[in-house]
Amino acid sequence: MAISLQTAALSAMLVSLFLAAALTYLRSIPNAPDGVGWWAGGFWACAAANGCIAFIAPGAGAIFLEILVAMSAFMLAAGTRRFLGYTVLTQLVVLGISLIVFWVLAAEIFHLPSLARTFPVFLLSTAGLVFTGVSLWRKSDAHGTGAGYRITGALFIFWGLLQLVYPLLRNVEWFAPYGSLLTQVVAIVCALGLMIIALHRMMARAEIEAGARHAADEALLLQIDLRQNIIDAVPMPIFVEDDNGALVNANSAFAQLIGCDLPDVAGKKIDEIWSSARIVQITEPDDGVIPEATIQPASMVLALPSGRARSYAVSKIAVAMPDEDRSGAVVVMQDMTDRNRTEMQLHESEKRFRDFAEASSDWLWETDVEGRFTYFAHGSRDYGALITENNLGRTRFEATIEDLTSEKWRAHIADIEAQRPFTGFRYMSRDDEGREVAVMINGMPFFDDDGMFLGYRGTGSDVTRQREAEISRDRALLDAERANRAKSEFLATMSHEFRTPLNAILGFSEMLSQEVLGPVGAPAYKEYAEAINDSGNHMLELVNDILDISAIEAGKRVIMKEEIGLLKLLRESTVEVSKIAADKSINLEVGVPSAPLRLFADLRSVRQIILNLLSNAVKFTPESGWIRLSAEPDRGDMIALIVEDSGEGIAADKLPTITDPFSQANNHPHHSHEGTGLGLSIVKSLVDAHSGELRIESTLGVGTKVTVWLHAALGPIPSLQDTTYVGPKVDIEDVSDEA
């Protein structure tokens, strides 16, 4: 059945009008994607083009048709571009349409051939439609949005190709109506495709917005829960009441205070809640009108069921209820009971400190970072003349009259610069009357909470009288030392005067006892002469000890150091005590080192050290005991002289004083025998004079071991391989393990 071109155009116009109206409605939906308005305009232009075919004469209708077809293609391309998220310049679209209108009108005015006029117009229309199709097709490839974009893009490409063929075949009578109808069907399908992908975009956006709203709702609920958790984490009771005094919300601290769950008391008045919890509100804050956004401080005292009263600092701020046309207030209750108690204790502590400071004989002071006095406080004594207000702003260095370059002040300044505490620092100053006074201060640095040094605080006292007493004491000690030195010098000087008559007594008594000049007569005279000789020898020993210690103390003992062969000296020293040891059946052993040992010391002093130690050992060792004398290299460049015995030993509490001079006067058990008690004192003095060391080890009832370390002669010290002990009443044996 043949159809006319007007009939086909009229049908296409009606359908195009419907689709244009549908796209226009779609554009009015709030969630409509961008570009739908351009699409609606394009199909309105398409419907107008079909109307030109249906109702306007072919000549004039062709002009409007060409313009509207190109306009429709341009608007569809612009809408697609905007739909895909790109920027579209409306000025460029209007410029393109204006150029097409100019071309069509110019071709009509200059009577160009129909094909020359229409072909460029439809070529541009084809380009716009193909651009739209390609853009939709690429959208599906880039984002994987499905077959709808591909199908719609392919239809637009096909529609564009039909537009390109139309100028060539529109004069063919059988093709014109069917070709126009086919073109409009493709256009309608393209419009439906655009509506489908637009609806798909709207549905996707709606899902995204729904998800966003759901996430926002969850975030809001989470925020509400977080706020409630934060409020619950606050240890202070917090509650919200409306303008009628009814409870709206509260935190867990408030629930703990009232002893019940919040849902059980929500909506109740605060007074009823206190009553239900058996809490008596002793004082009540002012319930006047609170200006908005203003914090009203107040205080409140509650008597709890336990009978204890708690003081609270209450802060109220007016707020608007979010769901009702009424106001309320947020009430924060801070428990001040412990703080008030602490403040009271702090007040008492400060008062106690002030009382102590006022009762103290010292004064208090404080300096700033630069060491300038900023505070003084007098104690019980009046220091007004010493620490006048004129000293404020001055430093301690400006107040002293001493030399700041002295060692004492340099050390004190170093402590100040290092911010170290100091105690007992004394210096001289002048009071306001010009008198010299001695001051002793103690100081402690203080810092702020960030550790920044702020200055010093401390105490000071007037020690002028104490200083004068110390000067007097030092003078007395100096006088005593001078007198003692004079005594020692006197005894050392009188050594010849002491020894000369003693030597005469000893010499004549010895001649009498040995009957050098012939028989004395009665035997009793010989016994008396022997008694005189023994007493003289004993007295000579005592005098020699006293003179030796006096000479050492007076500094008149001459130390002549030389190399000493130790082996020979050990053997010679035992000879002098061997007779006494044999009389007491004491086993005297001498450790002889296998390699020669040589000392660098004073020969007389070393012999006296050994003899004094051996004499003490023989004196305090009981019969049938043993004494061992040995020497060995020790401590690298030292030689140890060791005297051991099996004597009565020394109590541990007596060891510290055993080397004190004349300690026999203290009835020392180790000095209970005859003697001056100077033997070990002389040994200690001689060892010190040689820069050596003396050590005494003893166990009461077991024995004593005395070790003396003296410097060896220069040169390598031979290692001790074997030591044999020889002496009276002992066989030579190897006892190196004992050494």
XYZ file of C-alpha atoms in Angstrom:
739
model
C 0.000 0.000 0.000
C 1.464 3.312 -1.070
C 1.714 6.120 1.462
C 2.286 9.760 0.740
C 5.232 11.791 2.013
C 2.900 14.128 3.941
C 1.254 11.194 5.724
C 4.592 9.750 6.777
C 5.830 13.183 7.894
C 2.650 13.813 9.881
C 2.980 10.474 11.691
C 6.636 11.105 12.426
C 5.804 14.600 13.703
C 3.232 13.260 16.170
C 5.607 10.621 17.499
C 8.448 13.146 17.680
C 6.234 15.546 19.610
C 5.407 12.781 22.097
C 9.078 11.845 22.547
C 10.106 15.497 22.855
C 7.427 16.023 25.510
C 8.572 12.870 27.327
C 12.208 14.043 27.321
C 11.080 17.485 28.478
C 9.230 15.901 31.396
C 12.245 13.740 32.143
C 14.337 16.905 32.248
C 12.045 18.377 34.887
C 12.703 15.515 37.331
C 15.203 16.689 39.985
C 17.398 13.638 39.555
C 17.554 13.979 35.731
C 21.052 13.686 34.262
C 22.725 16.540 32.428
C 22.094 16.766 28.660
C 18.451 15.634 28.682
C 17.347 19.214 27.985
C 19.523 19.326 24.860
C 18.013 15.991 23.743
C 14.489 17.329 24.262
C 15.351 20.417 22.182
C 16.756 18.229 19.444
C 13.586 16.195 19.162
C 11.460 19.337 19.326
C 13.450 20.505 16.286
C 12.975 17.080 14.672
C 9.179 17.313 15.201
C 9.205 20.824 13.670
C 11.129 19.499 10.653
C 8.489 16.821 10.070
C 5.782 19.509 10.410
C 7.475 21.531 7.658
C 7.231 18.505 5.357
C 3.613 17.902 6.288
C 2.203 21.421 6.227
C 4.489 23.827 4.325
C 4.925 24.028 0.580
C 7.912 22.110 -0.762
C 10.006 25.184 -1.638
C 9.777 27.070 1.655
C 9.377 23.821 3.597
C 12.682 22.528 2.270
C 14.524 25.578 3.604
C 13.096 25.183 7.121
C 13.546 21.398 6.940
C 17.256 21.682 6.240
C 17.786 24.210 9.036
C 15.772 22.215 11.611
C 17.416 18.880 10.699
C 20.888 20.358 11.211
C 19.762 22.096 14.435
C 18.369 18.791 15.736
C 21.669 16.976 15.037
C 23.727 19.713 16.699
C 21.526 19.731 19.825
C 21.549 15.931 20.090
C 25.373 15.948 19.827
C 25.639 18.699 22.452
C 23.248 16.826 24.773
C 25.229 13.598 24.423
C 28.453 15.428 25.140
C 26.930 16.980 28.280
C 25.407 13.628 29.298
C 28.828 12.030 29.183
C 30.185 14.635 31.591
C 31.952 17.021 29.223
C 31.593 20.764 29.074
C 29.470 22.158 26.253
C 29.797 25.773 25.127
C 26.334 26.974 24.121
C 27.945 29.746 22.069
C 29.585 27.179 19.760
C 26.268 25.360 19.207
C 24.481 28.636 18.412
C 27.345 29.659 16.095
C 27.120 26.381 14.189
C 23.356 26.653 13.748
C 23.753 30.298 12.654
C 26.289 29.296 9.999
C 23.888 26.670 8.646
C 21.053 29.237 8.491
C 23.392 31.674 6.730
C 24.433 28.981 4.218
C 20.850 27.920 3.439
C 19.632 31.497 2.997
C 22.659 32.431 0.888
C 22.145 29.389 -1.345
C 18.489 30.311 -1.801
C 19.301 33.926 -2.591
C 22.007 32.995 -5.109
C 19.833 30.155 -6.593
C 22.375 27.428 -6.056
C 21.429 23.952 -7.235
C 19.400 21.922 -4.761
C 22.090 19.298 -4.261
C 24.812 21.924 -3.728
C 22.660 23.591 -1.086
C 21.377 20.535 0.781
C 24.379 18.237 0.698
C 26.639 20.329 3.042
C 23.746 20.795 5.446
C 22.928 17.108 5.628
C 26.652 16.285 5.744
C 26.958 18.397 8.935
C 23.785 16.750 10.276
C 25.284 13.343 9.550
C 28.494 14.356 11.320
C 26.558 15.412 14.428
C 24.565 12.171 14.531
C 27.599 9.978 13.877
C 29.547 11.897 16.591
C 26.662 11.177 18.997
C 26.682 7.469 18.103
C 30.423 7.102 18.389
C 30.454 8.874 21.768
C 27.793 6.511 23.135
C 29.604 3.463 21.725
C 32.921 4.553 23.310
C 31.127 5.135 26.598
C 30.124 1.474 26.677
C 33.700 0.368 25.907
C 35.311 2.627 28.487
C 32.923 2.027 31.394
C 31.267 -1.305 30.573
C 27.763 0.150 30.989
C 26.053 -2.515 28.871
C 24.467 -3.034 25.473
C 22.065 -0.045 25.731
C 24.840 2.419 24.913
C 26.088 0.277 22.018
C 22.626 -0.192 20.448
C 21.725 3.462 20.810
C 25.099 4.493 19.411
C 24.722 2.163 16.415
C 21.227 3.552 15.720
C 22.570 7.105 15.778
C 25.303 6.137 13.329
C 22.689 4.517 11.068
C 20.477 7.593 11.403
C 23.360 9.777 10.322
C 24.026 7.646 7.251
C 20.346 7.913 6.294
C 20.660 11.700 6.563
C 23.609 11.583 4.149
C 21.645 9.514 1.581
C 18.495 11.603 1.826
C 19.634 14.571 -0.394
C 20.542 12.146 -3.176
C 17.336 10.068 -3.184
C 14.651 12.419 -1.924
C 13.518 13.238 -5.489
C 12.879 9.539 -6.187
C 9.115 9.233 -5.909
C 8.922 5.727 -4.470
C 11.808 6.290 -1.984
C 10.825 9.624 -0.490
C 7.942 8.517 1.746
C 9.519 5.232 2.783
C 12.950 6.755 3.275
C 11.463 9.528 5.397
C 9.427 6.989 7.341
C 12.523 4.820 7.919
C 14.473 7.850 9.060
C 11.800 8.846 11.540
C 11.478 5.287 12.870
C 15.232 5.221 13.485
C 14.981 8.654 15.125
C 12.163 7.432 17.358
C 14.155 4.359 18.367
C 17.146 6.592 19.064
C 14.924 8.774 21.271
C 13.712 5.697 23.115
C 17.335 4.571 23.541
C 18.269 7.950 24.944
C 15.355 7.773 27.366
C 16.380 4.270 28.450
C 20.007 5.182 29.148
C 18.849 8.390 30.861
C 16.506 6.375 33.083
C 19.318 3.924 33.736
C 21.543 6.815 34.752
C 18.780 8.178 37.001
C 18.260 4.795 38.629
C 22.008 4.382 39.219
C 22.212 7.890 40.650
C 19.174 7.179 42.807
C 20.864 4.045 44.136
C 24.032 6.010 44.861
C 22.070 8.745 46.583
C 20.102 6.139 48.531
C 23.357 4.512 49.593
C 24.767 7.897 50.514
C 21.650 8.723 52.519
C 21.872 5.341 54.228
C 25.543 5.931 54.989
C 24.720 9.421 56.231
C 21.989 8.019 58.455
C 24.380 5.419 59.825
C 27.042 8.085 60.308
C 24.492 10.244 62.103
C 23.511 7.355 64.354
C 27.192 6.583 64.922
C 27.839 10.230 65.713
C 24.935 10.248 68.148
C 26.266 7.074 69.780
C 29.770 8.550 69.803
C 28.534 11.724 71.445
C 26.678 9.685 74.026
C 29.779 7.546 74.628
C 31.889 10.663 74.992
C 29.412 12.115 77.462
C 29.303 8.779 79.297
C 33.114 8.786 79.462
C 33.055 12.082 81.344
C 33.311 11.250 85.054
C 31.157 14.243 85.988
C 27.342 13.855 86.135
C 25.747 15.570 83.111
C 22.018 15.763 82.358
C 19.637 17.701 80.099
C 16.389 19.068 81.467
C 13.572 20.901 79.701
C 12.032 24.185 80.798
C 9.655 22.256 83.101
C 12.569 20.640 84.960
C 11.962 17.172 83.461
C 14.920 14.933 82.606
C 15.550 14.582 78.861
C 18.919 12.809 78.746
C 21.896 12.121 80.996
C 25.211 10.298 81.090
C 26.255 7.189 82.978
C 27.884 9.203 85.787
C 24.488 10.744 86.557
C 22.868 7.289 86.464
C 25.528 6.041 88.874
C 24.868 9.006 91.151
C 21.133 8.336 91.364
C 21.602 4.553 91.417
C 19.174 3.578 88.627
C 18.953 3.221 84.846
C 18.192 6.250 82.698
C 15.083 4.799 80.954
C 13.468 4.420 84.367
C 13.740 8.121 85.171
C 13.436 9.707 81.708
C 10.700 12.362 81.734
C 10.638 12.698 85.512
C 11.381 15.964 87.230
C 14.828 16.365 88.756
C 13.360 16.907 92.262
C 11.478 13.609 92.001
C 14.657 11.841 90.865
C 16.575 13.177 93.880
C 13.753 12.070 96.152
C 13.531 8.583 94.610
C 17.288 8.146 95.021
C 17.072 9.308 98.689
C 19.324 12.264 97.880
C 18.669 15.443 99.801
C 19.451 18.645 97.980
C 20.811 20.804 100.799
C 21.481 23.863 98.651
C 19.843 24.601 95.343
C 21.179 26.768 92.517
C 19.224 29.704 91.216
C 16.481 28.595 88.795
C 16.147 31.955 87.074
C 16.009 32.395 83.336
C 19.321 31.624 81.678
C 20.172 33.779 78.648
C 20.848 31.744 75.535
C 24.474 30.658 74.984
C 25.348 31.853 78.496
C 26.902 29.625 81.172
C 25.428 30.131 84.632
C 27.739 28.919 87.407
C 26.238 27.787 90.689
C 26.960 25.471 93.606
C 24.955 22.622 95.062
C 25.377 20.303 98.037
C 23.796 16.842 98.006
C 23.421 14.546 100.994
C 23.852 10.996 99.670
C 22.097 7.928 101.142
C 25.384 6.995 102.865
C 25.068 10.163 104.925
C 28.042 11.895 103.328
C 27.624 15.360 101.874
C 29.162 16.112 98.496
C 29.732 19.589 97.125
C 29.186 20.186 93.419
C 30.033 23.083 91.146
C 27.087 23.307 88.743
C 27.259 24.870 85.275
C 24.039 25.398 83.326
C 23.721 26.515 79.712
C 20.449 27.096 77.864
C 19.786 24.984 74.762
C 16.872 24.594 72.346
C 15.118 21.223 72.127
C 15.612 19.896 68.572
C 12.186 18.266 68.135
C 9.942 20.581 70.103
C 9.211 24.256 70.367
C 10.620 24.583 73.825
C 13.912 25.278 75.558
C 15.982 23.432 78.091
C 19.341 23.424 79.793
C 22.451 21.262 79.944
C 23.613 20.834 83.551
C 27.184 19.755 84.356
C 27.911 18.744 87.962
C 31.573 18.733 89.002
C 32.295 17.087 92.352
C 34.326 19.634 94.302
C 34.434 17.790 97.637
C 37.926 16.359 97.255
C 39.180 19.544 95.639
C 37.790 21.650 98.470
C 39.397 19.295 100.954
C 42.687 19.507 99.053
C 42.490 23.298 98.952
C 41.850 23.333 102.671
C 44.823 21.025 103.242
C 46.930 23.221 100.968
C 45.851 26.255 102.955
C 46.815 24.494 106.177
C 50.128 23.431 104.635
C 50.866 27.001 103.567
C 49.964 28.270 107.025
C 52.191 25.599 108.579
C 55.024 26.607 106.266
C 54.593 30.267 107.191
C 54.640 29.363 110.884
C 57.829 27.312 110.440
C 59.415 30.083 108.409
C 58.568 32.677 111.034
C 59.815 30.421 113.837
C 63.031 29.533 112.003
C 66.285 31.306 112.778
C 67.072 31.451 109.039
C 65.695 33.752 106.394
C 64.185 32.745 103.058
C 65.238 34.148 99.698
C 64.428 33.799 96.015
C 66.202 34.909 92.851
C 65.152 35.180 89.218
C 66.824 33.668 86.157
C 69.574 36.305 86.249
C 70.310 35.644 89.931
C 68.757 38.885 91.229
C 66.964 38.743 94.577
C 63.202 39.013 94.198
C 61.993 37.909 97.632
C 63.108 37.916 101.282
C 61.294 36.589 104.360
C 62.627 37.040 107.905
C 62.473 34.261 110.457
C 62.248 34.647 114.203
C 65.425 36.727 114.236
C 65.508 40.221 112.846
C 67.817 40.267 109.849
C 66.712 43.715 108.781
C 70.227 45.119 109.029
C 71.651 42.271 106.944
C 69.034 41.696 104.248
C 67.608 45.127 103.709
C 65.086 45.838 100.998
C 67.897 47.576 99.127
C 69.227 44.111 98.206
C 66.150 43.421 96.067
C 67.199 43.532 92.446
C 70.862 42.918 93.319
C 72.793 39.687 92.864
C 74.771 37.791 95.471
C 77.923 38.636 93.545
C 77.243 42.334 94.033
C 76.639 41.894 97.785
C 79.833 40.022 98.659
C 83.155 41.614 99.561
C 85.167 38.569 98.534
C 87.213 38.012 95.391
C 84.943 36.418 92.755
C 87.964 34.920 90.979
C 88.814 32.653 93.928
C 88.441 28.901 93.601
C 85.433 28.871 95.960
C 83.493 31.425 93.932
C 84.417 29.835 90.599
C 83.000 26.516 91.811
C 79.849 28.262 93.086
C 79.348 30.134 89.799
C 79.769 26.826 87.927
C 76.991 25.304 90.071
C 74.730 28.269 89.309
C 75.378 28.065 85.570
C 74.742 24.295 85.618
C 71.531 24.885 87.639
C 72.671 22.509 90.370
C 71.536 22.704 94.018
C 74.100 23.806 96.570
C 74.398 23.641 100.360
C 76.558 25.274 102.982
C 78.032 27.969 100.725
C 79.656 30.664 102.858
C 80.740 34.128 101.882
C 81.499 37.462 103.527
C 79.293 40.523 103.181
C 78.548 43.784 104.978
C 75.410 44.813 106.795
C 73.893 48.266 106.519
C 76.229 49.501 109.278
C 79.338 48.451 107.353
C 80.275 45.520 109.623
C 81.645 42.329 108.078
C 79.296 39.367 108.505
C 79.605 35.725 107.482
C 76.600 34.341 105.590
C 75.809 30.689 104.817
C 73.160 29.884 102.195
C 71.516 26.804 100.729
C 69.838 26.976 97.326
C 67.611 24.861 95.141
C 66.772 25.614 91.468
C 63.086 25.725 90.561
C 61.424 25.282 87.179
C 58.018 25.745 85.591
C 55.795 22.873 84.404
C 57.609 22.811 81.038
C 61.015 22.440 82.683
C 62.052 26.054 82.074
C 64.531 27.333 84.669
C 63.061 30.209 86.706
C 65.666 30.868 89.387
C 66.730 29.714 92.851
C 65.023 29.466 96.218
C 66.745 28.820 99.492
C 67.598 29.729 103.057
C 70.266 31.895 104.581
C 71.699 32.318 108.039
C 74.163 34.557 109.849
C 77.181 32.392 110.830
C 79.432 35.216 111.986
C 79.665 33.882 115.563
C 80.162 30.348 114.318
C 82.953 31.563 112.032
C 84.624 33.355 114.932
C 84.340 30.172 117.041
C 85.868 28.133 114.225
C 88.738 30.614 113.920
C 89.370 30.307 117.660
C 89.227 26.530 117.435
C 91.654 26.462 114.508
C 94.040 28.688 116.423
C 93.855 26.359 119.442
C 94.475 23.327 117.208
C 97.411 25.101 115.612
C 98.850 25.911 119.033
C 98.373 22.277 120.105
C 100.081 21.035 116.952
C 102.935 23.441 117.565
C 103.274 22.227 121.169
C 103.199 18.572 120.038
C 105.768 19.309 117.356
C 107.930 21.083 119.952
C 107.632 18.002 122.189
C 108.644 15.701 119.351
C 111.534 17.984 118.391
C 112.608 18.146 122.039
C 112.636 14.358 122.373
C 114.424 13.944 119.070
C 116.991 16.548 120.108
C 117.451 14.928 123.518
C 118.059 11.459 122.039
C 121.814 11.740 122.663
C 121.289 12.945 126.223
C 118.969 9.954 126.864
C 121.259 7.355 125.328
C 124.591 8.548 126.828
C 123.812 7.821 130.528
C 121.959 4.637 129.579
C 124.982 3.425 127.648
C 127.178 4.215 130.638
C 124.843 2.296 132.963
C 124.714 -0.621 130.605
C 128.481 -0.661 130.030
C 129.475 -0.542 133.699
C 126.789 -3.073 134.724
C 127.981 -5.425 132.003
C 131.586 -5.093 133.209
C 130.448 -5.854 136.762
C 128.324 -8.821 135.726
C 131.163 -10.287 133.629
C 133.854 -9.434 136.278
C 136.055 -7.861 133.649
C 138.389 -6.272 136.214
C 138.325 -9.240 138.591
C 135.952 -10.846 141.068
C 133.329 -8.593 142.601
C 133.177 -10.379 145.862
C 129.829 -11.649 147.100
C 127.720 -13.513 144.458
C 124.746 -11.220 145.144
C 126.624 -8.290 143.578
C 126.889 -10.218 140.333
C 123.170 -10.887 140.350
C 122.458 -7.221 141.041
C 124.727 -6.209 138.184
C 122.894 -8.577 135.804
C 119.544 -7.117 136.995
C 120.842 -3.592 136.369
C 121.977 -4.637 132.874
C 118.628 -6.240 131.987
C 116.670 -3.234 133.248
C 118.939 -0.896 131.347
C 118.476 -2.867 128.117
C 114.717 -2.806 128.601
C 114.805 0.918 129.341
C 116.957 1.481 126.246
C 114.423 -0.320 124.089
C 111.645 1.869 125.480
C 113.632 5.044 124.959
C 114.612 3.961 121.440
C 110.930 3.404 120.524
C 109.905 6.779 121.916
C 112.797 8.525 120.201
C 112.101 6.768 116.899
C 108.421 7.744 116.799
C 109.331 11.270 117.903
C 111.961 11.586 115.183
C 109.478 10.348 112.562
C 106.731 12.744 113.720
C 109.216 15.623 113.820
C 110.365 14.827 110.295
C 113.944 14.218 111.408
C 114.102 10.570 110.387
C 116.266 10.516 107.265
C 115.188 8.012 104.603
C 118.151 6.955 102.417
C 116.769 4.715 99.658
C 119.046 2.204 97.986
C 118.888 -1.245 96.411
C 118.635 -3.913 99.122
C 119.150 -7.636 98.717
C 116.128 -9.000 100.518
C 117.291 -12.611 101.076
C 120.308 -11.645 103.161
C 118.236 -9.131 105.140
C 115.604 -11.757 105.997
C 118.225 -14.179 107.304
C 119.985 -11.476 109.326
C 116.701 -10.307 110.884
C 115.811 -13.768 112.189
C 119.094 -14.114 113.981
C 118.204 -11.353 116.474
C 114.936 -12.992 117.544
C 115.875 -16.658 117.091
C 117.217 -17.025 120.672
C 113.977 -15.679 122.206
C 111.921 -17.889 119.854
C 113.994 -20.939 120.770
C 113.532 -20.223 124.490
C 109.735 -20.381 123.922
C 110.021 -23.449 121.623
C 108.534 -21.382 118.785
C 109.069 -22.768 115.287
C 110.503 -19.809 113.299
C 110.405 -20.289 109.512
C 111.881 -18.066 106.827
C 110.544 -18.331 103.262
C 113.497 -18.065 100.907
C 112.507 -17.211 97.309
C 114.251 -19.160 94.550
C 115.045 -15.959 92.610
C 116.740 -12.929 94.206
C 114.430 -10.064 95.218
C 115.691 -6.512 95.616
C 113.973 -3.579 97.337
C 114.461 0.114 96.680
C 114.175 1.411 100.257
C 116.037 2.606 103.340
C 117.989 -0.372 104.744
C 117.692 0.730 108.365
C 113.931 1.301 108.048
C 113.276 -2.070 106.378
C 115.360 -3.894 109.028
C 113.422 -2.055 111.763
C 110.078 -2.965 110.119
C 110.997 -6.672 109.984
C 112.451 -6.746 113.510
C 109.418 -4.973 115.012
C 107.029 -7.385 113.315
C 109.070 -10.435 114.366
C 109.411 -9.115 117.933
C 105.641 -8.631 118.191
C 105.057 -12.124 116.754
C 107.477 -13.729 119.235
C 106.024 -11.713 122.110
C 102.389 -12.727 121.451
C 102.916 -16.305 120.241
C 102.592 -18.908 122.995
C 105.116 -21.695 123.580
C 105.313 -24.404 120.877
C 103.705 -22.022 118.374
C 105.032 -21.054 114.954
C 106.075 -17.892 113.122
C 106.586 -17.648 109.368
C 108.489 -14.834 107.575
C 108.357 -14.715 103.764
C 108.702 -12.367 100.778
C 107.249 -12.519 97.274
C 106.705 -10.181 94.274
C 103.184 -8.725 94.127
C 101.157 -6.003 92.364
C 103.556 -5.677 89.453
C 106.269 -3.427 90.909
C 105.854 -4.205 94.617
C 107.306 -6.805 96.996
C 105.215 -8.172 99.853
C 106.846 -8.911 103.225
C 104.624 -11.309 105.187
C 104.839 -12.197 108.894
C 102.388 -14.843 110.130
C 102.059 -16.342 113.594
C 99.861 -18.677 115.589
C 99.579 -16.204 118.440
C 96.606 -15.112 120.499
C 95.224 -12.886 117.728
C 93.482 -9.504 117.843
C 89.780 -8.818 118.280
C 88.071 -7.316 115.196
C 86.955 -4.170 117.067
C 90.575 -3.461 118.116
C 92.146 -3.695 114.662
C 91.346 -0.085 113.580
C 93.375 1.358 116.513
C 96.180 -1.170 116.693
C 98.644 1.167 114.903
C 97.843 4.263 117.002
C 100.812 5.549 119.032
C 100.798 4.765 122.772
C 97.605 2.762 122.336
C 98.728 0.534 125.245
C 97.327 3.232 127.505
C 93.904 2.066 126.329
C 94.592 -1.407 127.805
C 94.665 -2.926 124.353
C 94.804 -6.742 124.712
C 97.541 -6.972 122.084
C 99.642 -4.522 124.112
C 99.178 -6.238 127.447
C 102.867 -7.245 127.520
C 105.822 -5.050 128.371
C 106.548 -2.221 125.953
C 105.492 1.222 124.858
C 102.960 0.040 122.319
C 104.866 1.868 119.561
C 106.117 -1.109 117.531
C 103.267 -1.219 115.014
C 103.017 2.593 115.047
C 106.661 2.825 113.997
C 106.091 0.170 111.311
C 103.055 2.108 109.993
C 105.004 5.402 109.924
C 107.980 3.861 108.142
C 105.774 2.109 105.578
C 103.963 5.402 104.877
C 107.315 7.152 104.494
C 108.139 4.624 101.743
C 104.713 5.122 100.012
C 103.942 1.522 100.840
C 100.957 -0.213 102.374
C 100.363 -2.096 105.641
C 97.568 -4.633 106.156
C 96.854 -6.563 109.373
C 94.604 -9.626 109.321
C 93.891 -11.395 112.585
C 91.465 -13.820 114.176
C 91.160 -13.930 117.933
C 92.582 -17.210 119.295
C 93.916 -18.293 115.861
C 96.728 -15.963 114.881
C 97.773 -12.834 112.985
C 99.056 -12.128 109.480
C 100.818 -8.801 108.745
C 101.635 -7.863 105.130
C 103.848 -4.943 104.117
C 104.100 -3.848 100.471
C 107.241 -1.911 99.477
C 108.523 -0.842 96.057
C 110.930 -3.143 94.291
C 114.166 -1.921 92.728
C 113.986 -0.804 89.063
C 114.153 -3.637 86.575
C 112.113 -6.782 85.862
C 110.666 -8.509 88.900
C 111.431 -12.244 88.786
C 108.481 -14.561 89.116
C 108.375 -16.642 92.284
C 108.876 -20.271 91.311
C 109.605 -22.031 94.569
C 109.902 -20.874 98.163
C 111.587 -22.914 100.849
C 111.365 -22.176 104.535
C 114.495 -22.507 106.628
C 115.242 -21.552 110.166
C 115.989 -22.812 113.642
C 114.302 -26.036 114.669
C 112.866 -26.593 111.158
C 113.929 -28.728 108.231
C 114.060 -27.191 104.760
C 110.811 -27.975 102.965
C 108.879 -26.760 99.946
C 105.861 -24.757 101.121
C 105.257 -22.711 98.002
C 101.585 -23.710 97.957
C 101.095 -22.029 101.323
C 102.768 -18.857 100.063
